[in-house]
mmCIF file of C-alpha atoms in Angstrom:
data_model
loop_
_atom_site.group_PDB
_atom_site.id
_atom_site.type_symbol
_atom_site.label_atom_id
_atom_site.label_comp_id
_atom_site.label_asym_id
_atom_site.label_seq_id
_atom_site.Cartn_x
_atom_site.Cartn_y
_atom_site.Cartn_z
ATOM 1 C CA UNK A 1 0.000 0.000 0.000
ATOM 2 C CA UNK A 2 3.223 2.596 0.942
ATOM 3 C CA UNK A 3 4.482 1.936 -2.668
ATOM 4 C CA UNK A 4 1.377 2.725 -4.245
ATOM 5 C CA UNK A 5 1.083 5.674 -1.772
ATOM 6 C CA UNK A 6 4.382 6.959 -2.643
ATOM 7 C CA UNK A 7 3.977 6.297 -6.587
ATOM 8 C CA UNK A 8 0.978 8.797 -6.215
ATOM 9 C CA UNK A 9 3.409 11.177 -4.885
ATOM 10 C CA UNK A 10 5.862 11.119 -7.540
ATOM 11 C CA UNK A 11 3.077 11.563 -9.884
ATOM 12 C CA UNK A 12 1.340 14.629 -8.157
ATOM 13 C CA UNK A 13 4.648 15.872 -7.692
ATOM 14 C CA UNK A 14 5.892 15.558 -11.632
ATOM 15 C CA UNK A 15 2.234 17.117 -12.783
ATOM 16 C CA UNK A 16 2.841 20.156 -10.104
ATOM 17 C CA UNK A 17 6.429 20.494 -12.049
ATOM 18 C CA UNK A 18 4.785 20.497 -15.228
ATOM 19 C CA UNK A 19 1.890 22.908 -14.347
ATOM 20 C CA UNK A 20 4.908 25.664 -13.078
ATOM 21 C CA UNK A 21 6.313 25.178 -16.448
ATOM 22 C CA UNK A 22 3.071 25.169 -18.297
ATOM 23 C CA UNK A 23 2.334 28.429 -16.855
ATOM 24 C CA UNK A 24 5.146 30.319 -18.117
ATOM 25 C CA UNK A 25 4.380 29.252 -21.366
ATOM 26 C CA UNK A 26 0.324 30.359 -20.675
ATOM 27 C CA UNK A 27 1.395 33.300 -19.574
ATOM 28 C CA UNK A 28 4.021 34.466 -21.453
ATOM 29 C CA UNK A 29 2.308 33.440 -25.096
ATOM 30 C CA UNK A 30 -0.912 34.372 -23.563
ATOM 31 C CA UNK A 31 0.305 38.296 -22.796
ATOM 32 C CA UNK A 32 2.285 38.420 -26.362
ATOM 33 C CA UNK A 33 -1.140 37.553 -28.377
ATOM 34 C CA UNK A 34 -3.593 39.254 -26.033
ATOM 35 C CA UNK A 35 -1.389 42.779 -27.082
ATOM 36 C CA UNK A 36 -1.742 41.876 -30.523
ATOM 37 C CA UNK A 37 -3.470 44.319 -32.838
ATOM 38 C CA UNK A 38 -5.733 41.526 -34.210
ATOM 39 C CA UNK A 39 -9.011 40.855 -32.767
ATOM 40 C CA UNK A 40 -8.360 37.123 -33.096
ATOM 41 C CA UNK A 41 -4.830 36.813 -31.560
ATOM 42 C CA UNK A 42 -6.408 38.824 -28.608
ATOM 43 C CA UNK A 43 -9.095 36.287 -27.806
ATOM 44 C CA UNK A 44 -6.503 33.314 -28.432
ATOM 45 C CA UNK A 45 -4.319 35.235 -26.314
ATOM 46 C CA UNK A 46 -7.153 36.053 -23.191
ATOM 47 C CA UNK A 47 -7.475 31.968 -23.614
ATOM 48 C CA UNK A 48 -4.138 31.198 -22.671
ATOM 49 C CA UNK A 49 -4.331 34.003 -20.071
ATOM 50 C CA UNK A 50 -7.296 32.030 -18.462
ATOM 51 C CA UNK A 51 -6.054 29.042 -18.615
ATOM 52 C CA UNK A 52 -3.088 30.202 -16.999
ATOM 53 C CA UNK A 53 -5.033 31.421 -14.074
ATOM 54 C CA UNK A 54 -6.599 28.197 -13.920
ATOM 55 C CA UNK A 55 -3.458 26.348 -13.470
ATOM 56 C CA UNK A 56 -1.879 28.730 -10.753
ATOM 57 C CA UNK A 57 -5.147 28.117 -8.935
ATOM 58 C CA UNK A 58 -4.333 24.370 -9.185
ATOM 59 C CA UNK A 59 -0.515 25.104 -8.161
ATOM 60 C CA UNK A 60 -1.677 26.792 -5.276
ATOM 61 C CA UNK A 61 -3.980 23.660 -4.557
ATOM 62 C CA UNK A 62 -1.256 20.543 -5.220
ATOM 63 C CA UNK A 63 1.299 22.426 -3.372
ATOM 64 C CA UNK A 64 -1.181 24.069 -0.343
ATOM 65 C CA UNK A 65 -1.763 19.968 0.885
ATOM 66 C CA UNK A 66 2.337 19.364 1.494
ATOM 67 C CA UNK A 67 2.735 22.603 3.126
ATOM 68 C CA UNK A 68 -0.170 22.005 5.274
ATOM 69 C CA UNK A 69 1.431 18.915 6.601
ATOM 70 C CA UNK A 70 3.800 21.342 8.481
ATOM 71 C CA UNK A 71 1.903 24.609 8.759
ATOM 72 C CA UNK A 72 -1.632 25.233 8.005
ATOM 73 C CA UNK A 73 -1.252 28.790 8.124
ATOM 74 C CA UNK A 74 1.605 28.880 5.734
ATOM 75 C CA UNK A 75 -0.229 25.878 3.229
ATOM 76 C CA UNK A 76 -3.644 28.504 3.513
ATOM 77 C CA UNK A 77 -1.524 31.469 2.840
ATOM 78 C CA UNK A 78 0.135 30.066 -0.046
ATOM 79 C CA UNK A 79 -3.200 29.039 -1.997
ATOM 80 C CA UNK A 80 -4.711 32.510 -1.144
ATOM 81 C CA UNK A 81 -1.468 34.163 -2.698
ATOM 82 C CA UNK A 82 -2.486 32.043 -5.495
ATOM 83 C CA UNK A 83 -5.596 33.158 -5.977
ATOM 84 C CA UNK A 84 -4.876 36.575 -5.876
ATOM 85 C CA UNK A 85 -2.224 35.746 -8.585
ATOM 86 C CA UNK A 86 -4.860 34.584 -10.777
ATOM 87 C CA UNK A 87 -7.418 36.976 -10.639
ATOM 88 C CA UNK A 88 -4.360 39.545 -11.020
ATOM 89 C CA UNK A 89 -3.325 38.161 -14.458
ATOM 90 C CA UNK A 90 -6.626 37.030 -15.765
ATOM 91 C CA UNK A 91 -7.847 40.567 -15.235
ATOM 92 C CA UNK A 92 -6.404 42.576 -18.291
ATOM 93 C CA UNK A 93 -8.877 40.138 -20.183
ATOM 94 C CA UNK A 94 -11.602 42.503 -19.232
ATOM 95 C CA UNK A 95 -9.999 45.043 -21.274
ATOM 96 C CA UNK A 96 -11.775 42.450 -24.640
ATOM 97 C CA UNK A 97 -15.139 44.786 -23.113
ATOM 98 C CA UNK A 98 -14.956 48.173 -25.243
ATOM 99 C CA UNK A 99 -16.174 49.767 -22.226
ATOM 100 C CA UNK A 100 -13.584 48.554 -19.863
ATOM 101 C CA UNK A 101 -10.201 49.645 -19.616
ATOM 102 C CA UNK A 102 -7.571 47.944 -17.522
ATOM 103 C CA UNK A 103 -3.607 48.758 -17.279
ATOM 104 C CA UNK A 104 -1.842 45.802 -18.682
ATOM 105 C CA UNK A 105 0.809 46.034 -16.011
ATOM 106 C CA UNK A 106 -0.775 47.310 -12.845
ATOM 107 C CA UNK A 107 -2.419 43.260 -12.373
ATOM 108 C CA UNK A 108 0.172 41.667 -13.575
ATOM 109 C CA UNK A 109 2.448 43.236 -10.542
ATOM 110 C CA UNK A 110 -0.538 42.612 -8.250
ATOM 111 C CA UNK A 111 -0.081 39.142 -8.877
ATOM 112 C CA UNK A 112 3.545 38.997 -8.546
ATOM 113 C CA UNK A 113 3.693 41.091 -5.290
ATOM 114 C CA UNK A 114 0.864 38.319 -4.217
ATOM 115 C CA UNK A 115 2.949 35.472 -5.192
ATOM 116 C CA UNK A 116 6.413 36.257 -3.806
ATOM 117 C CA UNK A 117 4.560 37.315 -0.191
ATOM 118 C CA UNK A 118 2.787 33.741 -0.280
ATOM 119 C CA UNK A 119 5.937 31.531 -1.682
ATOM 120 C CA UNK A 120 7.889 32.999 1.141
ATOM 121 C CA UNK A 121 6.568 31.309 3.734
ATOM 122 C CA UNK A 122 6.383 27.905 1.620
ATOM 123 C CA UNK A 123 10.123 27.969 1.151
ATOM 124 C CA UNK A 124 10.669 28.611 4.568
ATOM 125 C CA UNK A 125 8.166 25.452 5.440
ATOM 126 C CA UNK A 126 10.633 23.326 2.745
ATOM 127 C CA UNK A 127 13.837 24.852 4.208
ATOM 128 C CA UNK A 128 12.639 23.945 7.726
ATOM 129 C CA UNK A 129 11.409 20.566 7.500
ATOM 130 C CA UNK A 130 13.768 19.265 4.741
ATOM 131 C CA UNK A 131 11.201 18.836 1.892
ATOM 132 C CA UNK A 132 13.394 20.137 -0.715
ATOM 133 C CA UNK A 133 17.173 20.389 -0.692
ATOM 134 C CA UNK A 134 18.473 23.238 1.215
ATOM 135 C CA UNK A 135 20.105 24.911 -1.575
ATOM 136 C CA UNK A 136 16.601 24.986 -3.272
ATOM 137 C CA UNK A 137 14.719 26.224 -0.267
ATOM 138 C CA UNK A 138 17.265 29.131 0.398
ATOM 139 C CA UNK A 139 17.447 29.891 -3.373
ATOM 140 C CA UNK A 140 13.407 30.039 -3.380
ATOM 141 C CA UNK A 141 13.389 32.201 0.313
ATOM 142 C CA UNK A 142 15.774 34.656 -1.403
ATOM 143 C CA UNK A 143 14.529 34.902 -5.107
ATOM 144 C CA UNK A 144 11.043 35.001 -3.869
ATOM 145 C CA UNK A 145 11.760 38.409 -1.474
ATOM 146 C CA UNK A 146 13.768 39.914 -3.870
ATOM 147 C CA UNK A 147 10.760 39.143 -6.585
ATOM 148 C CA UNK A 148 8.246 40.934 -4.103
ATOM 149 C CA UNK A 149 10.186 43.808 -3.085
ATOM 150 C CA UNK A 150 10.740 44.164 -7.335
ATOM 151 C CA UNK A 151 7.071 44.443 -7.858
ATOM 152 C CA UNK A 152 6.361 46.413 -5.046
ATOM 153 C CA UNK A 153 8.626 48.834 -5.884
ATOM 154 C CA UNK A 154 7.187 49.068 -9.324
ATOM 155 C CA UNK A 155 3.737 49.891 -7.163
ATOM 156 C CA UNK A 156 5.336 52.783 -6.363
ATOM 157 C CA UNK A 157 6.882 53.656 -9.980
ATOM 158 C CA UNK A 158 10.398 52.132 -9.316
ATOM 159 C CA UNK A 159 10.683 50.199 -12.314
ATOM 160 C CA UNK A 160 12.741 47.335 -10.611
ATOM 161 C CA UNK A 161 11.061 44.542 -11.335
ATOM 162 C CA UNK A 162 12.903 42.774 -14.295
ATOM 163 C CA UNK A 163 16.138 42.645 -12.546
ATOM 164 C CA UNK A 164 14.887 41.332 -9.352
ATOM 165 C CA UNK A 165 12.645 39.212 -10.744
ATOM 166 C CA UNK A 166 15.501 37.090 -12.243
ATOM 167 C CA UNK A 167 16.431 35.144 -8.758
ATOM 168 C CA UNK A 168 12.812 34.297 -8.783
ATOM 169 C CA UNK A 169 11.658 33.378 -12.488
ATOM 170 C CA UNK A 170 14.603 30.835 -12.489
ATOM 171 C CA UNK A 171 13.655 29.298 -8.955
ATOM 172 C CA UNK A 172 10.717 28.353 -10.100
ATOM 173 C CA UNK A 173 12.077 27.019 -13.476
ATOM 174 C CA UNK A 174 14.247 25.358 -11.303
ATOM 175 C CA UNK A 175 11.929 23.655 -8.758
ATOM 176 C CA UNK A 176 9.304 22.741 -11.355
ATOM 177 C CA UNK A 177 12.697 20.883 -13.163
ATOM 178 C CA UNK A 178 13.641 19.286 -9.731
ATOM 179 C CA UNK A 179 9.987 18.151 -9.248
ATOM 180 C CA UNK A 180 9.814 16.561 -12.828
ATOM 181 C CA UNK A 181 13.217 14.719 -12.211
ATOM 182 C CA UNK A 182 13.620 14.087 -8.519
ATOM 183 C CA UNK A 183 9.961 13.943 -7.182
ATOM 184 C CA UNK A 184 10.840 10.691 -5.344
ATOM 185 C CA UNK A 185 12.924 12.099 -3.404
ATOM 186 C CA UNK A 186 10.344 14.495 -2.017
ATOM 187 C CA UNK A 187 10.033 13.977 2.114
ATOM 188 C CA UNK A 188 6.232 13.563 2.943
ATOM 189 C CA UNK A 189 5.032 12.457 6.470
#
């Protein structure tokens, strides 16, 4: 029953991997169309933005049930974070209404103030209780504060973001590769 148990695991853990990575694709293809001149690369575009916000709601999900094995505050704050990361990016779609007008950028920084606050405290849990390597957890704890403090700062017209962003971005590239590759090696209780 433990190796079926623990074949889930690697499973959940390989398809949380390939959601990260699946979102920066979303996203990033998503945004490029959506600014598109043509009225038909804008609504393929607001698809991939949707379905990008769909799939950081799932991260949030997959990833809120580990950390809650070690901090239910920290597993809750994460999938909020999430949430807010979603509706943050999935909100310049509005801007398909003629009568609606959205800045492109102000929601997408939103959502990535919102998600380096929540991953914060996740990396910490993983640092903590061993769930990921050290060197990963530390990476993520530092990338993720210097990705927050970026987008705050461009709340407050510092444009910042794009260089502290970096340590972030390539975490998460990172962890999503680790997760794909070494998921059995993930400690669960």
């Amino acid at each position: 029953m433990e190796q079926n148990n623990t074949s889930l695991q690697v499973k959940k853990a390989r398809w949380v991997g390939a959601l990260f990575l699946s979102a920066f694709l979303l996203y990033g293809i998503g945004r490029n169309l959506f600014e598109s001149e043509l009225f038909n690369q804008k609504c393929i575009g607001a698809a991939l933005i949707i379905t990008n916000s769909i799939v950081v709601i799932f991260i949030g999900f997959f990833l809120r049930k580990t950390i809650i094995q070690y901090n239910l505050w920290a597993g809750n704050a994460y999938l909020f974070s999430r949430v807010i990361e979603a509706i943050g990016l999935v909100i310049i779609v509005l801007n398909l209404a003629s009568s609606i007008s959205f800045s492109l950028d102000f929601g997408y920084f939103v959502a990535m103030l919102s998600l380096g606050i929540g991953s914060i405290p996740m990396c910490y849990i993983f640092f903590k209780h061993n769930v990921l390597p050290k060197w990963l957890a530390i990476w993520g704890l530092i990338g993720y504060t210097f990705l927050a403090l970026g987008f705050l700062m461009e709340l407050f017209g510092k444009e910042w973001s794009m260089y502290l962003l970096i340590l972030g971005g390539l975490w998460e590239l990172t962890f999503s590769i680790w997760l794909i590759i070494k998921a059995g090696t993930i400690k669960t209780n």
